Coordinates of C-alpha atoms in Angstrom, one line a residue:
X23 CA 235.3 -14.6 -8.9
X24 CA 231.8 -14.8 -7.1
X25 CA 229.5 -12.0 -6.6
X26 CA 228.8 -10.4 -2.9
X27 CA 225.3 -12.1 -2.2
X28 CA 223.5 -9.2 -0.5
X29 CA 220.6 -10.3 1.6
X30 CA 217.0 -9.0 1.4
X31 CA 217.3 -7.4 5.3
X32 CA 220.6 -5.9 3.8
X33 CA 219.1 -4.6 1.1
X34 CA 215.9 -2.4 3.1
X35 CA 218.5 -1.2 5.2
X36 CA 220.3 0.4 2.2
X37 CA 217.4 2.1 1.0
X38 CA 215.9 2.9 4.1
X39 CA 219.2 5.1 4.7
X40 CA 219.3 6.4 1.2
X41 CA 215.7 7.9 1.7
X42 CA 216.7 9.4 4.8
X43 CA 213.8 7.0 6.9
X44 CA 215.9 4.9 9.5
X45 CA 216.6 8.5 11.3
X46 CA 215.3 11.7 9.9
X47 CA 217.4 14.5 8.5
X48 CA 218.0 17.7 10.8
X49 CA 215.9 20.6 10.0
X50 CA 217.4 22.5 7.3
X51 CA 217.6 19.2 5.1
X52 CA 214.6 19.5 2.8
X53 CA 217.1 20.2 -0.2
X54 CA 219.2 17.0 0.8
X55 CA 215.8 15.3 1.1
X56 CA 214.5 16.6 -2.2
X57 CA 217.9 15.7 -4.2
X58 CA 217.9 12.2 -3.4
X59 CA 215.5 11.1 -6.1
X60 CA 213.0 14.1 -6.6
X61 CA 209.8 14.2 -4.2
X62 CA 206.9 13.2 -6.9
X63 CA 204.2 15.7 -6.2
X64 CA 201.3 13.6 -7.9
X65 CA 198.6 13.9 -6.6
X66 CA 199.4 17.3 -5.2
X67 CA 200.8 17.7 -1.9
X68 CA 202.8 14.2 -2.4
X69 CA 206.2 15.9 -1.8
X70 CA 205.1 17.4 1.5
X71 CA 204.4 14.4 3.3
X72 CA 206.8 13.0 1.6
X73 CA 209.1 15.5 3.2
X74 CA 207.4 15.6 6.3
X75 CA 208.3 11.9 6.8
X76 CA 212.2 12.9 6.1
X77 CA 212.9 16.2 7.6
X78 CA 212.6 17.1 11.2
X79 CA 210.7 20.2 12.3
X80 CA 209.0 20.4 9.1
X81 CA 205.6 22.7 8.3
X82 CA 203.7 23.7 5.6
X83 CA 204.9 27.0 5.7
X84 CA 208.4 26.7 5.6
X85 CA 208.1 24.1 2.4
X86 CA 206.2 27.0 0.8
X87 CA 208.8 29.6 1.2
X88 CA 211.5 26.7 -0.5
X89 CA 209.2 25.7 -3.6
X90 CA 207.8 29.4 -4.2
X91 CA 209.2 32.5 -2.0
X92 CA 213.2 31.4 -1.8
X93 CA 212.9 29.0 -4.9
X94 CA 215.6 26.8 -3.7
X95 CA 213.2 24.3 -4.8
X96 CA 211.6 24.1 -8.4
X97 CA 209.0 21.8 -9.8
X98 CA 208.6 20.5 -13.5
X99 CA 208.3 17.3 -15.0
X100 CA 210.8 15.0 -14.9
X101 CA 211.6 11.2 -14.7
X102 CA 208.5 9.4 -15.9
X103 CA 206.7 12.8 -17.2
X104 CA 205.8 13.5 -13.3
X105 CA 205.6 16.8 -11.5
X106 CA 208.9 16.4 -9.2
X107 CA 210.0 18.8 -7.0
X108 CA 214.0 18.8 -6.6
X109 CA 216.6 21.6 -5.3
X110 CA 216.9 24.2 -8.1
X111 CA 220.7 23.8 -7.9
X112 CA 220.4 20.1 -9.3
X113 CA 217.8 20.7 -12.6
X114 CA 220.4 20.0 -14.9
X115 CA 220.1 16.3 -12.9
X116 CA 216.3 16.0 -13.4
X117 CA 216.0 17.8 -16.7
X118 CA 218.9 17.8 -18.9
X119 CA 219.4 14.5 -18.2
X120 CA 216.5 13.4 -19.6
X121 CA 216.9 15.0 -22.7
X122 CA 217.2 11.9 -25.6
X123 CA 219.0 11.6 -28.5
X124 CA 217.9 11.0 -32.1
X125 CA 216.2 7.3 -32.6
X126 CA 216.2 7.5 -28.1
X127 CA 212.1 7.3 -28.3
X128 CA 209.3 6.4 -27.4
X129 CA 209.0 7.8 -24.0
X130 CA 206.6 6.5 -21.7
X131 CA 204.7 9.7 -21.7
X132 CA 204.7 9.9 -25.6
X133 CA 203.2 6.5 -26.1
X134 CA 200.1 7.5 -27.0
X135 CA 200.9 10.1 -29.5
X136 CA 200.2 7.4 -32.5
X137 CA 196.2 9.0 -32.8
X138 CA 197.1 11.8 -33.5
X139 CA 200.0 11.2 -35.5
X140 CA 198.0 9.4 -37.9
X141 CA 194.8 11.8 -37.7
X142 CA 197.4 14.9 -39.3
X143 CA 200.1 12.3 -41.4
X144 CA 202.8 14.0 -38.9
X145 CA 205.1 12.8 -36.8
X146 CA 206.0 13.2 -33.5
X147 CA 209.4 14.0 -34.6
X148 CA 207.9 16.8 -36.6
X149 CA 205.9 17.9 -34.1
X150 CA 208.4 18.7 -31.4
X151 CA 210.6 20.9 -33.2
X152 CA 207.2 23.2 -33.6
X153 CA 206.3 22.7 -29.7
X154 CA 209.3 23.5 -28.7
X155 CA 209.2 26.9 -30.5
X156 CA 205.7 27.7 -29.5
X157 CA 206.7 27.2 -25.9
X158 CA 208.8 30.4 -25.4
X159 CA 207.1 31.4 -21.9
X160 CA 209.5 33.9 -20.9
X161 CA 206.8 36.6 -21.2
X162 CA 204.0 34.5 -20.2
X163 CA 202.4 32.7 -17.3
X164 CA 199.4 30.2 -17.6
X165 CA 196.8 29.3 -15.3
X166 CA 195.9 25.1 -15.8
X167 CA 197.3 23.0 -17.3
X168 CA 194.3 22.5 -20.1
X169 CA 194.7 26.0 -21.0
X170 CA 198.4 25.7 -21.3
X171 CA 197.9 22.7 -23.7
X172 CA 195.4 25.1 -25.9
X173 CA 197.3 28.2 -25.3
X174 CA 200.3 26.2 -27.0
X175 CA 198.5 24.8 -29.6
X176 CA 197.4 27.9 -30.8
X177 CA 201.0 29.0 -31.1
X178 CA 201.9 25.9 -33.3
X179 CA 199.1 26.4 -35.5
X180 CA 200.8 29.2 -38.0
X181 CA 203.5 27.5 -38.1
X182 CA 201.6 24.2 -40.0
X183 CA 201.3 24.0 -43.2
X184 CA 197.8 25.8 -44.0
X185 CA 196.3 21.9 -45.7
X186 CA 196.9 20.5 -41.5
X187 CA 195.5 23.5 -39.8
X188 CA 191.9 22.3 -39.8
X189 CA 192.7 18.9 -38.5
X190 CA 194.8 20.5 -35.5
X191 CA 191.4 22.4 -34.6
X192 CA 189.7 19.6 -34.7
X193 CA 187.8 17.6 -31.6
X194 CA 190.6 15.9 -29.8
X195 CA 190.2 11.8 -29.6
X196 CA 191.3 11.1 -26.3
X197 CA 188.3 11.4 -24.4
X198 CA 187.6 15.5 -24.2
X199 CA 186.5 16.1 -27.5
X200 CA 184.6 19.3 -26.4
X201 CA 187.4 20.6 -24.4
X202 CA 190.5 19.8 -26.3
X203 CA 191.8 20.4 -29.8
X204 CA 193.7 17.6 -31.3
X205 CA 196.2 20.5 -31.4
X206 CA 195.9 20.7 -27.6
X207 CA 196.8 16.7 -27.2
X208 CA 199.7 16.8 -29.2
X209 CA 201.2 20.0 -27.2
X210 CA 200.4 17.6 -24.4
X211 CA 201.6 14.8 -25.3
X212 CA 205.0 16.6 -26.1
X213 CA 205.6 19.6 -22.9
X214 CA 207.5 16.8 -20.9
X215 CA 210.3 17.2 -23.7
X216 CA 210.2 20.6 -23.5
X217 CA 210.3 20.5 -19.7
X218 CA 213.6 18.9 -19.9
X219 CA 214.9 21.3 -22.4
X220 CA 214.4 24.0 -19.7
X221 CA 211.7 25.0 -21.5
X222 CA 208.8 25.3 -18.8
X223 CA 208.2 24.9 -15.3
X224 CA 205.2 25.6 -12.7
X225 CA 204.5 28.5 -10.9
X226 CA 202.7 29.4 -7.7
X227 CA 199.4 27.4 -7.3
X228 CA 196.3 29.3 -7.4
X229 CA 193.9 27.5 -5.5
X230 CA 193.7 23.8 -6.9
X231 CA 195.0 25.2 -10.3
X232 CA 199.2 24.6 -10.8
X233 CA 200.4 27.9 -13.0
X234 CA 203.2 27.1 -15.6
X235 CA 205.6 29.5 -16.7
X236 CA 209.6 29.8 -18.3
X237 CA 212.4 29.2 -15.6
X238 CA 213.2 32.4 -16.3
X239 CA 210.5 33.9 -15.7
X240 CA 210.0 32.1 -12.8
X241 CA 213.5 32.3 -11.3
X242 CA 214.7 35.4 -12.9
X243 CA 217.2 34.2 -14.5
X244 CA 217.6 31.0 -16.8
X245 CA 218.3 27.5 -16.1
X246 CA 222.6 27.1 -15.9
X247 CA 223.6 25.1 -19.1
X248 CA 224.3 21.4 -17.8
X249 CA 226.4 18.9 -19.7
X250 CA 224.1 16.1 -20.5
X251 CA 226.5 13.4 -20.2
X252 CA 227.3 14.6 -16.4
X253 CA 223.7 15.1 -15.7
X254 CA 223.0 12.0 -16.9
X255 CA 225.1 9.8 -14.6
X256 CA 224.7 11.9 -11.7
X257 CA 221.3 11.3 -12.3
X258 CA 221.8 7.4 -12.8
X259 CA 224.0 7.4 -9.3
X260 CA 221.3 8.6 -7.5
X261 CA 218.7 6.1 -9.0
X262 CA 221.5 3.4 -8.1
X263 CA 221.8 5.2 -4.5
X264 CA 218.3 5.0 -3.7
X265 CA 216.8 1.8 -5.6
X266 CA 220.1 0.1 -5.7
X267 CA 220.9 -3.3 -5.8
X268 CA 219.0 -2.4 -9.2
X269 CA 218.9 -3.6 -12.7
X270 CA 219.0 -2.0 -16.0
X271 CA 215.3 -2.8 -17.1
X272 CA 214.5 -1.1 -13.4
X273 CA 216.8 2.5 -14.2
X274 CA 214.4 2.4 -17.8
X275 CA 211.1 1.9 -15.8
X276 CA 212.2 4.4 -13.3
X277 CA 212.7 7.2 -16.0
X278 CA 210.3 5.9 -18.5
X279 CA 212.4 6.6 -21.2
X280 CA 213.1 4.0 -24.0
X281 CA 215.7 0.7 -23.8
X282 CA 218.0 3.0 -26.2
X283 CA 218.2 6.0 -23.7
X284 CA 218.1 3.8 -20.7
X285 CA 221.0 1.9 -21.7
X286 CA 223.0 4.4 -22.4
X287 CA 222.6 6.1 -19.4
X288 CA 223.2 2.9 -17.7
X289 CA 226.2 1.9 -19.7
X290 CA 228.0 5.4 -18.6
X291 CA 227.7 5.3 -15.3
X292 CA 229.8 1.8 -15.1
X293 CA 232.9 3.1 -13.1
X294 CA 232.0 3.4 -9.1
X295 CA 229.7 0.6 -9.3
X296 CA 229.6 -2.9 -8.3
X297 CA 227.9 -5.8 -9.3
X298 CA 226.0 -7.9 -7.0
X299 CA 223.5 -11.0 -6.1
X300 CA 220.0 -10.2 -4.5
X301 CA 217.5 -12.8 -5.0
X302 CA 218.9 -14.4 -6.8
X303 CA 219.8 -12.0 -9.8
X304 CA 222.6 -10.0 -10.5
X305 CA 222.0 -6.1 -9.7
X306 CA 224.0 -3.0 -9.4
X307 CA 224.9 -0.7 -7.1
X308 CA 227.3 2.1 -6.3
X309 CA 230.4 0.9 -4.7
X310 CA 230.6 2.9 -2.6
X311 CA 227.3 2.2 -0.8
X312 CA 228.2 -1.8 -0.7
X313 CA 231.0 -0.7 1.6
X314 CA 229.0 1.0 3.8
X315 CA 226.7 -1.8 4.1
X316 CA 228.4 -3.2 7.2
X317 CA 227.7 -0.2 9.2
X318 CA 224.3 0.0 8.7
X319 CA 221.6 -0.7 10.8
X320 CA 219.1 -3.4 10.4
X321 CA 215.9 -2.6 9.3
X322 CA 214.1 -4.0 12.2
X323 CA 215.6 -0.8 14.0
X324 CA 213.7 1.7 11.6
X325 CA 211.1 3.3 12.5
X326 CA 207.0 2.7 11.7
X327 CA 206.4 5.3 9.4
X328 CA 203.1 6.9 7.1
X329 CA 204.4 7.2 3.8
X330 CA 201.7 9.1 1.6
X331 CA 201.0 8.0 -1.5
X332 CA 203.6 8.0 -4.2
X333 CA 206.7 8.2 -1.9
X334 CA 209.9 7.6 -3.4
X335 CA 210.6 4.8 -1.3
X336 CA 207.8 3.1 -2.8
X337 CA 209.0 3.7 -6.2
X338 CA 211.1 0.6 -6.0
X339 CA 210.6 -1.4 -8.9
X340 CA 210.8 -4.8 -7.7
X341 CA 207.8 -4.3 -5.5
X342 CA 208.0 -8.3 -3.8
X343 CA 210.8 -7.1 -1.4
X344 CA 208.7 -4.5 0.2
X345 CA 205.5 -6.5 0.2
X346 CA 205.5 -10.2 -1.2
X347 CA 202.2 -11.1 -1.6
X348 CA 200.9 -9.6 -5.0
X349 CA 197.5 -9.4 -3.9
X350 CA 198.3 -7.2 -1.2
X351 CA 200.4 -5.1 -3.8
X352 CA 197.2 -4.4 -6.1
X353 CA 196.2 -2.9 -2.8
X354 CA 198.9 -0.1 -2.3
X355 CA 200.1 0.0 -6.0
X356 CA 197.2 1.2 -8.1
X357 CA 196.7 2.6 -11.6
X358 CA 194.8 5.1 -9.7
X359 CA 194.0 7.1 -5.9
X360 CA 197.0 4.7 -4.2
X361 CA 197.0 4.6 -0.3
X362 CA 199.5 5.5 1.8
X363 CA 201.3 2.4 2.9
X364 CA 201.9 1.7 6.9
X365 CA 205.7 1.1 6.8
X366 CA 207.2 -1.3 9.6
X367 CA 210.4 -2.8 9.0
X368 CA 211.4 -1.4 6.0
X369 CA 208.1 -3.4 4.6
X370 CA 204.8 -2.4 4.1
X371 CA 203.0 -3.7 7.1
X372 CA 199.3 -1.9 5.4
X373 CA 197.8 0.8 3.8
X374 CA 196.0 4.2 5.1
X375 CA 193.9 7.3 3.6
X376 CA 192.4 10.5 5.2
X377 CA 189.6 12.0 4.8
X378 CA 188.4 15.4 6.1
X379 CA 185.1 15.2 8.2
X380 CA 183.6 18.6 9.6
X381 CA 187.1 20.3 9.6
X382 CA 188.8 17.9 10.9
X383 CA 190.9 14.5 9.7
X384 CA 189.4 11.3 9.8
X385 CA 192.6 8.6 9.0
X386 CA 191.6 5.0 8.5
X387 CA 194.9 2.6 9.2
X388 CA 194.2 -0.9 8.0
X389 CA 197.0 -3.8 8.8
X390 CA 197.2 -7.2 7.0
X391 CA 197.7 -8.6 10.4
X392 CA 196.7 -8.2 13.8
X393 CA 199.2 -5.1 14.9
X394 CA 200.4 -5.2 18.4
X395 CA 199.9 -2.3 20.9
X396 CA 203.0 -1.1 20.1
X397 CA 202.3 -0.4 16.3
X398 CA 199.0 0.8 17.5
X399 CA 200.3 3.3 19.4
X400 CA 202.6 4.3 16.5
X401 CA 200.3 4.4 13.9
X402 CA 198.4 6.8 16.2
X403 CA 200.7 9.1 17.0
X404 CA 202.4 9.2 13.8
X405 CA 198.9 10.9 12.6
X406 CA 198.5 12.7 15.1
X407 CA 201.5 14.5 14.1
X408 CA 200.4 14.7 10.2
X409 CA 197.0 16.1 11.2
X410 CA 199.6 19.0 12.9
X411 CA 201.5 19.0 9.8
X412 CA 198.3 20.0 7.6
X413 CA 197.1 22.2 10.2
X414 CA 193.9 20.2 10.9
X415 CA 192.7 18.4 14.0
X416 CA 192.8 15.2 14.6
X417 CA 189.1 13.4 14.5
X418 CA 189.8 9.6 14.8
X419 CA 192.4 7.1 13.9
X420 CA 190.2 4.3 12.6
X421 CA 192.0 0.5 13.0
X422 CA 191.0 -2.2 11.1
X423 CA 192.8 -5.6 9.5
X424 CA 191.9 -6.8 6.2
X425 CA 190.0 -9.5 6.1

């Protein structure tokens, strides 16, 4: 029996819905908004434009209130090792999920552990059990997270063997040798486990500082024990409901967790899903959503958005079916300070940035073609309206088209 053969218009409009950006969610949706796939909140302020683009009648303040007065939402690291903000009702989905099983690692965030490893003849595997002690927060709140990293390490140090202690003070060797303690590396290397443990998660900000505290602490009262098995294919259904068609090697990149963990995660969450063809390879998705494919309108209907940088739509792994050409792609999709992509279609139509200027927002909207007067227009009012968002006035909306 032959596989549906999904096309690629089929497949924007899928995800398009699944991200709530063919028609905006009513306001009162940010913790619908938020659930889908976590809001990624790197660089900070990501997950409110991010929500912004997503949730109707949306301002600063009233994100606020969720994330730090009502604390319906709650930020720690998650998928990948990123600060993700998600509704505090789903953190056994974005934390306990996460949580791997013996001979489950490396994790993505982890990788570069091996310095240090070698540098005290300990493993990473002996490490964590340490961390994870020295991170009891319930009593604590830390400003930065450079002095959490120290404030950590120095925890862990009694508990060494007294021969390792002086290596664990020493200079770090991954590029702050006068601010960091190899000690301090390690601990960083090694909160995201903890994170997902339920072990630590941020606080209020204090200017451009994050704080980072226990979820106790924070919430006043613990984290509610999830089944990791559960969580862990609820949290592979959503990754299928807003990346799907997907692959497994895409679900493993997405969480940056190791083959081992990916697979099993992947392998669980069989039953309600459906195999496909997209391009030309065979993907999954949830069956349910392949149903509702029919009913969905085309991409062509969506509308131009401003997706800052880091969106969750962008997250897509298999970057060519929002923007083909791969040279354009080093453009939006960098190792560092990504634009915001111009999003027309369901594809990325250009890139965009801000910049403050005397008080006000300067936003500089660049097109690989020549945009019409239609997405001119667009583009300009759809800043006006984020210039509202962050409270700021509107300068200029600069128009160019890459040369």
């Amino acid at each position: 029996m032959s596989l549906p053969v999904l096309t690629e218009q089929q497949a924007l409009a899928h995800r398009l819905h699944a991200h709530h950006l063919d028609v905006p969610l009513p306001a009162g949706g940010l913790a619908q908004a938020a659930g889908a796939c976590g809001l990624q909140n790197s660089p900070p302020g990501a997950w409110e434009t991010a929500a912004f683009v997503r949730v109707r009648e949306t301002g600063i303040a009233g994100l606020h209130d969720a994330l730090y007065h009502d604390k319906t939402l709650l930020q720690a690291w998650s998928v990948r090792g990123v600060p993700l903000v998600f509704p505090t009702a789903d953190a056994g989905v974005f934390l306990a999920a996460l949580q791997a099983r013996p001979g489950e690692e490396p994790w993505i965030y982890t990788r570069g552990i091996g310095l240090a490893e070698e540098f005290l003849g300990m493993t990473a595997g002996e490490l964590l059990p340490l961390v994870r002690r020295a991170a009891a927060l319930e009593r604590d709140t830390v400003q930065t997270k450079e002095a959490l990293d120290q404030y950590l390490a120095d925890r862990v140090r009694p508990l060494l063997p007294a021969e390792k202690r002086p290596l664990w003070d020493a200079p770090s060797m991954y590029g702050s040798p006068g601010r960091q303690t190899v000690g301090g590396a390690v601990v960083s290397f090694l909160l995201r486990p903890c994170a997902f443990g339920g072990q630590v998660v941020f606080g209020f900000r204090q200017g451009v500082h994050p704080t980072f505290t226990a979820p106790a602490r924070w919430l006043g009262q613990p984290l509610p024990q999830a089944d990791p098995d559960a969580a862990g294919r609820e949290l592979v259904r959503r990754f299928l409901h807003c990346y799907g068609p997907a692959t497994r090697q895409e679900l493993i990149d997405w969480l940056g967790c190791s083959p081992a963990q990916g697979s099993r995660l992947w392998d669980a969450t069989a039953p309600g899903t459906a195999d496909v063809t997209l391009a030309g390879r065979t993907r999954r998705m949830l069956a349910a959503d392949l149903d509702a494919l029919p009913n969905l309108p085309g991409p062509q209907q969506a509308p131009l958005l401003l997706l800052g940088p880091h969106d969750p739509y962008l997250d897509q792994r298999d970057r060519g079916l929002l923007l083909p050409d791969k040279r354009l792609q080093r453009l939006v999709w960098r190792t560092v300070g990504n634009p915001g992509a111009i999003l027309q279609q369901g594809r990325v139509a250009g890139c965009w940035k801000s910049k403050t200027r005397r008080g006000s927002l300067l936003v500089e909207a660049v097109f690989w073609q020549e945009p019409g007067p239609a997405a001119r227009a667009a583009v300009q009012a759809k800043a006006e309206a984020w210039a509202a968002f962050r409270q700021m006035p509107l300068a200029e909306c600069q128009f160019s088209v890459l040369a």
